[in-house]
Coordinates of C-alpha atoms in Angstrom, one line a residue:
M1 CA 1.4 6.9 9.5
A2 CA 3.7 9.6 12.2
L3 CA 2.4 13.1 10.9
L4 CA -1.1 11.6 9.2
D5 CA -2.4 12.3 13.4
A6 CA -1.1 15.8 12.5
L7 CA -2.4 16.8 9.6
R8 CA -5.4 15.5 9.9
R9 CA -6.2 17.6 13.3
S10 CA -4.8 21.4 11.9
G11 CA -5.2 20.6 8.4
G12 CA -2.3 20.2 6.0
V13 CA -0.1 19.3 2.9
W14 CA 1.4 16.1 2.6
F15 CA 4.0 16.4 0.0
G16 CA 6.4 13.5 -2.0
W17 CA 7.1 11.3 -4.4
S18 CA 4.2 9.5 -5.7
G19 CA 6.3 6.2 -6.1
E20 CA 6.0 6.7 -9.7
I21 CA 8.3 6.3 -12.9
S22 CA 7.8 8.8 -16.1
E23 CA 9.0 9.4 -18.8
R24 CA 7.9 13.9 -19.3
E25 CA 8.8 15.6 -16.2
R26 CA 6.2 17.2 -14.3
R27 CA 6.0 20.3 -12.8
T28 CA 2.8 20.5 -11.0
P29 CA 1.9 18.2 -8.2
K30 CA -0.8 15.7 -8.6
L31 CA -3.0 16.4 -6.3
Q32 CA -5.3 14.8 -4.0
H33 CA -8.3 15.6 -1.5
H34 CA -9.1 14.7 1.5
S35 CA -11.1 16.2 4.2
A36 CA -8.4 19.3 5.3
L37 CA -5.4 16.6 4.3
T38 CA -4.4 17.2 0.8
V39 CA -1.8 14.7 -0.5
A40 CA 0.6 16.8 -3.0
T41 CA 3.0 14.1 -5.2
L42 CA 5.4 14.5 -8.6
D43 CA 6.7 11.6 -9.9
L44 CA 10.0 10.9 -11.2
T45 CA 12.1 10.2 -14.6
S46 CA 13.9 7.1 -15.0
D47 CA 16.9 9.7 -14.9
D48 CA 15.7 11.2 -11.5
Y49 CA 15.4 8.0 -10.4
E50 CA 18.8 6.9 -11.4
D51 CA 20.7 9.7 -10.4
Y52 CA 18.8 11.2 -7.2
Y53 CA 18.0 8.0 -5.7
N54 CA 20.2 4.7 -7.0
G55 CA 22.8 7.2 -6.6
F56 CA 23.2 10.5 -4.2
A57 CA 20.6 9.1 -2.2
N58 CA 21.4 5.5 -2.1
S59 CA 24.7 5.3 -3.3
T60 CA 26.2 7.8 -1.5
L61 CA 24.8 9.1 1.6
W62 CA 22.9 6.0 2.6
P63 CA 26.2 4.1 3.1
L64 CA 27.7 7.7 4.5
F65 CA 25.7 7.8 6.8
H66 CA 25.7 4.6 7.9
Y67 CA 29.8 4.3 8.2
R68 CA 29.9 2.2 5.1
L69 CA 32.9 4.6 3.0
D70 CA 33.7 1.1 1.6
L71 CA 30.2 1.0 -0.7
A72 CA 29.7 5.2 -1.2
T73 CA 30.2 6.0 -5.0
F74 CA 30.7 10.0 -5.2
D75 CA 29.5 10.5 -8.8
R76 CA 29.0 14.7 -10.1
E77 CA 26.0 13.2 -12.0
H78 CA 24.2 12.2 -8.9
Y79 CA 24.9 14.6 -7.5
Q80 CA 23.8 16.9 -9.7
G81 CA 20.9 15.2 -10.3
Y82 CA 19.9 15.1 -6.9
L83 CA 19.9 19.3 -6.4
K84 CA 17.4 18.8 -9.3
V85 CA 15.4 17.0 -7.8
N86 CA 15.2 19.1 -4.7
Q87 CA 15.1 21.8 -6.8
R88 CA 11.7 20.8 -8.4
F89 CA 10.2 19.9 -5.5
A90 CA 10.8 22.4 -3.9
H91 CA 9.5 25.3 -7.2
A92 CA 6.2 22.5 -6.8
L93 CA 5.9 22.7 -3.5
L94 CA 6.1 26.5 -3.0
P95 CA 2.4 28.0 -4.7
L96 CA 0.7 25.5 -1.9
L97 CA 1.9 27.0 0.7
K98 CA 0.3 29.8 2.4
A99 CA 0.6 32.7 5.0
G100 CA 1.2 31.4 8.5
D101 CA 2.4 26.9 7.0
H102 CA 5.5 25.8 8.9
V103 CA 7.6 23.5 6.8
W104 CA 8.9 19.9 7.7
V105 CA 11.0 18.1 5.6
H106 CA 12.3 14.1 6.3
D107 CA 15.4 12.5 5.2
Y108 CA 18.4 12.3 3.8
H109 CA 16.2 12.3 -0.1
L110 CA 15.6 16.1 0.5
M111 CA 18.8 18.0 2.7
A112 CA 19.1 20.8 0.3
C113 CA 15.4 21.4 -0.8
G114 CA 14.7 24.1 1.9
E115 CA 17.8 26.3 0.3
E116 CA 15.4 26.2 -3.0
L117 CA 13.1 27.5 -0.9
R118 CA 14.6 30.5 0.7
R119 CA 16.2 31.2 -2.3
M120 CA 12.6 31.2 -4.3
G121 CA 11.4 33.6 -1.3
C122 CA 10.3 31.7 1.4
T123 CA 10.3 32.8 4.4
S124 CA 8.2 30.6 6.0
P125 CA 9.5 28.5 9.8
M126 CA 11.5 25.3 8.2
G127 CA 12.5 22.1 10.4
F128 CA 14.4 19.5 9.2
F129 CA 14.6 15.6 10.4
L130 CA 16.9 12.7 9.6
H131 CA 15.7 10.0 10.1
I132 CA 19.3 7.6 9.6
P133 CA 22.6 8.2 11.6
F134 CA 24.3 11.6 10.8
P135 CA 28.3 10.0 11.2
A136 CA 31.1 11.4 12.2
R137 CA 32.9 14.4 11.0
E138 CA 35.7 12.5 10.0
V139 CA 33.9 10.2 7.5
L140 CA 31.5 13.0 6.2
T141 CA 34.3 15.2 5.2
A142 CA 35.6 11.8 3.0
L143 CA 32.4 12.7 0.8
P144 CA 33.3 15.9 -1.9
T145 CA 30.6 17.6 -0.8
H146 CA 30.0 18.1 2.8
D147 CA 30.6 21.0 3.1
V148 CA 27.8 22.4 0.3
L149 CA 24.6 20.4 2.1
V150 CA 25.6 21.0 5.8
R151 CA 25.0 24.8 4.2
A152 CA 21.7 23.5 3.2
L153 CA 20.9 23.0 6.0
F154 CA 21.7 26.0 8.0
S155 CA 18.9 27.2 6.5
Y156 CA 16.2 25.2 8.4
D157 CA 15.1 27.0 11.6
V158 CA 15.0 23.0 13.7
I159 CA 17.4 19.9 12.6
G160 CA 16.2 17.2 14.9
F161 CA 18.4 14.4 14.8
Q162 CA 17.4 10.7 16.6
T163 CA 19.7 10.9 19.5
E164 CA 22.3 12.8 20.8
G165 CA 25.4 11.3 19.7
D166 CA 24.0 12.3 15.9
R167 CA 23.1 15.5 17.6
D168 CA 27.5 16.1 18.8
C169 CA 28.7 14.5 15.3
F170 CA 26.6 17.9 13.4
L171 CA 27.3 20.3 16.6
D172 CA 31.7 19.1 16.1
Y173 CA 31.5 19.5 11.7
V174 CA 29.4 22.7 12.3
V175 CA 32.8 23.5 15.4
K176 CA 35.8 23.0 13.5
E177 CA 35.3 22.0 9.6
A178 CA 32.5 25.4 9.1
G179 CA 33.8 27.9 12.3
G180 CA 30.5 27.9 14.4
R181 CA 29.5 28.6 18.0
I182 CA 27.3 26.5 20.3
L183 CA 25.1 29.6 22.2
G184 CA 24.0 27.1 24.5
H185 CA 19.9 25.7 24.2
D186 CA 20.7 24.3 21.8
R187 CA 20.9 26.6 19.5
V188 CA 23.9 27.3 17.2
Q189 CA 25.7 30.1 14.8
A190 CA 27.3 29.3 11.1
Y191 CA 26.8 30.3 8.0
G192 CA 25.3 33.8 9.0
R193 CA 22.1 32.1 10.6
E194 CA 21.0 30.9 14.3
V195 CA 19.0 27.6 14.6
V196 CA 17.7 25.0 17.2
V197 CA 20.3 21.7 17.0
A198 CA 18.5 18.9 18.6
A199 CA 17.5 15.4 19.2
F200 CA 13.4 14.2 19.4
P201 CA 14.2 10.2 19.1
I202 CA 11.1 8.7 17.3
G203 CA 9.0 6.8 18.7
I204 CA 6.0 3.8 18.1
D205 CA 1.7 4.4 18.8
A206 CA 2.4 2.2 21.5
G207 CA -0.8 1.4 23.1
A208 CA -1.7 0.4 18.7
F209 CA 0.9 -1.9 18.9
A210 CA -0.3 -4.2 21.7
R211 CA -3.5 -4.2 20.4
Y212 CA -2.1 -4.8 17.1
A213 CA -0.9 -8.5 19.0
T214 CA -4.4 -10.0 19.8
T215 CA -6.3 -9.4 16.6
R216 CA -7.6 -12.6 14.9
E217 CA -4.8 -11.7 12.1
A218 CA -2.4 -11.9 14.3
G219 CA -3.6 -14.8 16.2
E220 CA -3.7 -17.4 13.1
H221 CA -0.3 -16.5 13.1
A222 CA 1.0 -16.6 16.2
A223 CA -0.7 -20.2 16.0
R224 CA 0.6 -21.4 12.3
M225 CA 4.4 -20.3 13.5
R226 CA 3.7 -22.3 17.2
R227 CA 2.9 -25.2 15.3
V228 CA 6.3 -25.1 13.0
L229 CA 7.8 -24.5 16.0
N230 CA 6.8 -27.8 17.7
D231 CA 7.2 -26.1 21.5
R232 CA 10.8 -25.1 20.3
Q233 CA 11.7 -21.4 21.4
A234 CA 11.9 -18.7 18.7
I235 CA 14.1 -16.0 17.8
L236 CA 13.1 -13.4 15.8
G237 CA 14.7 -11.2 13.2
V238 CA 12.2 -8.5 11.5
D239 CA 14.1 -6.1 9.2
R240 CA 14.5 -4.9 5.8
L241 CA 17.3 -6.8 3.0
D242 CA 19.6 -4.1 4.2
Y243 CA 24.0 -4.6 4.5
S244 CA 22.9 -1.8 7.3
K245 CA 21.2 -4.5 9.3
G246 CA 24.7 -6.6 10.8
L247 CA 22.2 -9.8 8.8
P248 CA 25.2 -11.9 8.2
E249 CA 26.9 -11.5 10.8
R250 CA 24.1 -12.0 12.9
F251 CA 24.1 -15.7 10.6
R252 CA 26.7 -15.9 12.2
A253 CA 26.3 -15.5 15.7
F254 CA 23.5 -18.1 15.8
E255 CA 26.0 -20.8 13.7
R256 CA 28.2 -20.3 16.8
L257 CA 25.5 -21.1 19.1
L258 CA 24.7 -24.0 17.3
A259 CA 28.0 -24.6 17.6
D260 CA 29.2 -23.9 20.8
Y261 CA 26.3 -24.4 23.0
P262 CA 24.5 -27.6 20.9
E263 CA 22.1 -28.5 24.0
N264 CA 20.4 -25.3 21.9
R265 CA 20.0 -27.9 19.2
G266 CA 16.7 -29.0 18.0
R267 CA 14.9 -26.7 20.6
A268 CA 15.4 -23.2 20.0
S269 CA 14.9 -21.8 15.3
Y270 CA 15.5 -18.5 14.1
I271 CA 12.9 -17.4 11.7
Q272 CA 14.6 -13.7 10.5
I273 CA 12.9 -12.1 8.6
A274 CA 13.9 -9.6 5.4
P275 CA 11.9 -8.6 2.6
R276 CA 13.8 -7.2 -0.4
S277 CA 14.7 -4.1 -0.5
R278 CA 16.7 -1.7 -3.8
S279 CA 16.8 -4.4 -5.8
D280 CA 18.3 -3.2 -8.7
V281 CA 21.1 -1.7 -6.6
Q282 CA 24.0 -4.2 -7.0
D283 CA 24.6 -4.2 -3.1
Y284 CA 21.3 -4.7 -2.3
V285 CA 21.9 -8.1 -4.9
D286 CA 25.2 -9.3 -3.4
I287 CA 23.4 -9.2 0.3
R288 CA 21.2 -11.5 -0.5
H289 CA 23.7 -14.1 -2.1
E290 CA 25.3 -13.8 1.1
L291 CA 22.3 -14.6 3.0
E292 CA 21.5 -17.5 1.6
T293 CA 24.8 -19.0 0.9
L294 CA 24.6 -18.4 4.6
S295 CA 21.6 -19.5 5.9
G296 CA 22.3 -23.1 3.1
R297 CA 25.4 -23.9 4.9
I298 CA 23.9 -23.6 8.3
N299 CA 20.6 -25.4 7.3
S300 CA 22.9 -28.3 5.9
E301 CA 24.9 -28.6 8.6
Y302 CA 22.5 -29.1 11.6
S303 CA 18.9 -29.7 10.6
E304 CA 17.6 -32.9 12.0
F305 CA 14.4 -34.3 10.2
D306 CA 12.0 -32.7 12.3
W307 CA 13.6 -30.0 12.6
T308 CA 15.6 -26.9 11.1
P309 CA 17.6 -24.5 12.5
L310 CA 16.8 -21.5 10.6
R311 CA 14.2 -20.5 8.5
Y312 CA 14.6 -17.1 6.2
I313 CA 12.3 -15.3 5.1
N314 CA 12.0 -12.7 2.2
R315 CA 8.8 -11.0 2.2
S316 CA 7.2 -8.7 4.1
F317 CA 3.8 -9.3 6.6
S318 CA 1.1 -7.3 7.5
R319 CA 1.9 -5.1 10.9
R320 CA -0.6 -7.8 12.4
A321 CA 0.8 -11.0 11.2
L322 CA 4.5 -9.1 12.4
A323 CA 2.8 -8.3 16.3
G324 CA 1.6 -11.9 16.9
L325 CA 4.6 -13.5 15.4
F326 CA 6.8 -11.1 18.0
R327 CA 4.4 -12.2 20.4
I328 CA 5.8 -15.2 21.3
A329 CA 8.9 -15.3 20.2
R330 CA 11.3 -15.5 23.2
I331 CA 13.8 -13.5 21.5
G332 CA 13.6 -10.4 19.1
L333 CA 16.8 -10.5 17.6
V334 CA 17.7 -6.1 16.5
T335 CA 21.5 -5.8 15.9
P336 CA 22.3 -4.1 13.5
L337 CA 25.3 -2.3 12.9
R338 CA 24.2 1.1 12.3
D339 CA 20.2 2.9 12.8
G340 CA 18.6 5.9 13.2
M341 CA 16.4 4.7 16.1
N342 CA 14.2 1.2 14.5
L343 CA 11.6 1.1 15.6
V344 CA 11.4 -2.9 15.7
A345 CA 13.0 -2.8 19.1
K346 CA 10.0 -0.9 20.5
E347 CA 7.5 -2.7 18.1
Y348 CA 9.1 -6.3 19.8
V349 CA 8.4 -5.0 23.2
A350 CA 5.1 -3.4 23.0
A351 CA 3.7 -6.6 21.7
Q352 CA 5.1 -8.9 24.9
S353 CA 2.1 -10.8 26.5
P354 CA 2.4 -8.7 30.6
R355 CA 3.0 -12.5 32.1
D356 CA 5.1 -14.1 29.9
P357 CA 7.5 -11.9 28.5
G358 CA 10.4 -12.2 26.0
V359 CA 13.9 -11.1 25.3
L360 CA 15.1 -8.1 23.7
V361 CA 18.8 -8.0 22.8
L362 CA 19.5 -5.3 20.4
S363 CA 23.0 -3.3 19.5
R364 CA 24.4 -1.3 21.3
F365 CA 24.8 0.8 17.3
A366 CA 20.9 1.0 17.5
G367 CA 19.8 4.5 18.1
A368 CA 16.9 2.6 20.2
A369 CA 19.9 1.4 22.3
R370 CA 19.9 4.6 24.4
H371 CA 17.4 4.4 26.2
A372 CA 16.2 0.9 26.5
D373 CA 18.4 -0.3 30.1
G374 CA 15.9 -4.2 30.4
A375 CA 17.6 -4.6 27.0
V376 CA 20.3 -7.3 26.5
I377 CA 23.2 -5.0 24.6
V378 CA 25.0 -6.0 22.8
N379 CA 28.1 -5.6 19.8
P380 CA 27.1 -6.7 16.7
Y381 CA 30.6 -7.0 14.7
D382 CA 31.4 -9.5 17.9
V383 CA 29.3 -12.1 16.5
G384 CA 30.9 -15.0 20.2
G385 CA 29.2 -12.0 21.7
V386 CA 25.8 -12.2 20.3
A387 CA 25.9 -16.1 20.3
D388 CA 26.5 -15.9 24.2
A389 CA 23.5 -13.2 24.5
L390 CA 21.2 -15.5 22.5
Q391 CA 22.4 -18.2 25.4
R392 CA 21.0 -15.9 28.2
A393 CA 18.1 -15.4 26.9
L394 CA 17.3 -18.3 26.0
N395 CA 17.8 -19.7 29.9
M396 CA 16.1 -16.6 31.7
P397 CA 14.0 -16.5 34.3
L398 CA 10.8 -14.8 33.8
A399 CA 11.3 -12.6 37.0
E400 CA 14.8 -11.6 34.7
R401 CA 12.4 -11.4 31.4
K402 CA 9.5 -9.3 33.4
E403 CA 11.5 -6.9 35.0
R404 CA 12.7 -6.1 32.2
W405 CA 9.8 -6.1 29.5
R406 CA 8.4 -3.6 32.6
T407 CA 11.6 -1.3 31.8
L408 CA 11.4 -1.6 28.4
V409 CA 7.4 -0.9 28.2
E410 CA 7.1 2.0 30.0
G411 CA 10.4 3.7 28.0
V412 CA 8.5 3.2 24.7
R413 CA 4.8 3.6 26.3
R414 CA 6.7 7.0 27.2
D415 CA 8.8 8.4 24.6
D416 CA 6.4 7.3 22.0
V417 CA 5.1 9.1 18.4
M418 CA 3.3 11.3 19.5
A419 CA 5.6 12.6 22.3
W420 CA 8.1 12.4 19.0
R421 CA 5.4 14.5 16.8
E422 CA 4.7 17.5 19.6
S423 CA 8.3 18.0 21.0
F424 CA 9.5 18.6 17.3
L425 CA 6.4 20.8 16.6
E426 CA 6.5 23.0 19.7
R427 CA 10.0 23.8 18.8
L428 CA 9.1 24.6 15.1
Y429 CA 6.0 26.0 16.3
A430 CA 8.3 28.5 18.3
V431 CA 9.7 29.9 15.4
R432 CA 9.3 33.8 14.8

């Protein structure tokens, strides 16, 4: 969605996985033409899906880049599968490129794609943007192929990260492990190439999301939630079901809130929306079981016949519906253990009513915290500290809530998705 407007205006190709699995390996992408935009997709084979997607991408890179070495697996077959798919994608993309094209590759699934394009003779300017965190050097070097992956990134001309912290971790690796040099003006030299390395924090379309919050669909979902709450204050979390989101810690913090501040019993309700993801990966099965156990325990301990403390929902909602729920929630609870940016935090801010805004309680380990002066910043590992923050937010005066929201929404509007896109493309278009 972030790139669609740019592609519609300039024309171009969106290329990636179709989301489908087939037993026959196709090397020619399926093409769909929509005016100036072409959508090109490849299927994965079942072996590709296991080795590349479930394997190296989501059982090695995802946990490693989120500082979960305890969950990361290091399997040579998975790594070879990752390289194979990156190479196949590059071979399928190259015939679609024309003179004057620029290539922008996204995220950890395709880190090695640019290197293969260069190997085949592609001279187009190429950029890469990492949507997830980049880990500290001491964590990254646990990956047996860390040097190969970082070298591959130097096939790109512009390398972008969500935050200055992620960029600094990358630069620390380049200098201390690869013997690179920082040249100034965001330029870095290593592996015989000179590239741009910078932070480009991603945003949302703040105006569109604010309008979603006032649509009929949003109003209907907000009204349903009000009926369920029965004038109680809502604490709302919306996250993909993933161990990086800190959901068990969040459940325990709410439990601590009820234990340490009993006046909230019957006064506040916590609603956690967590659509399932990667349900065929064991780590995700385990966290789902843990959350079901925790929610059952909390509700068993504190429920009254007319009040359910915690509502845990494993399904997705439309963006308009979520905007309506965000708008009436007193607290937006966004406490990942590690996150590249976390756009839910920005959506919560954009959806608020200026007359009666809620409070954003935000993890210090989310990229969004770098530019969220109006949020209540917490350490998600500190269960008691998060409970204290929830108590503070539930009792925050209207004047303070308005002041904090004004500071937050100004940043969300300024650093929106268009600013992110244009700032990256400006650097990429400057490549000669």
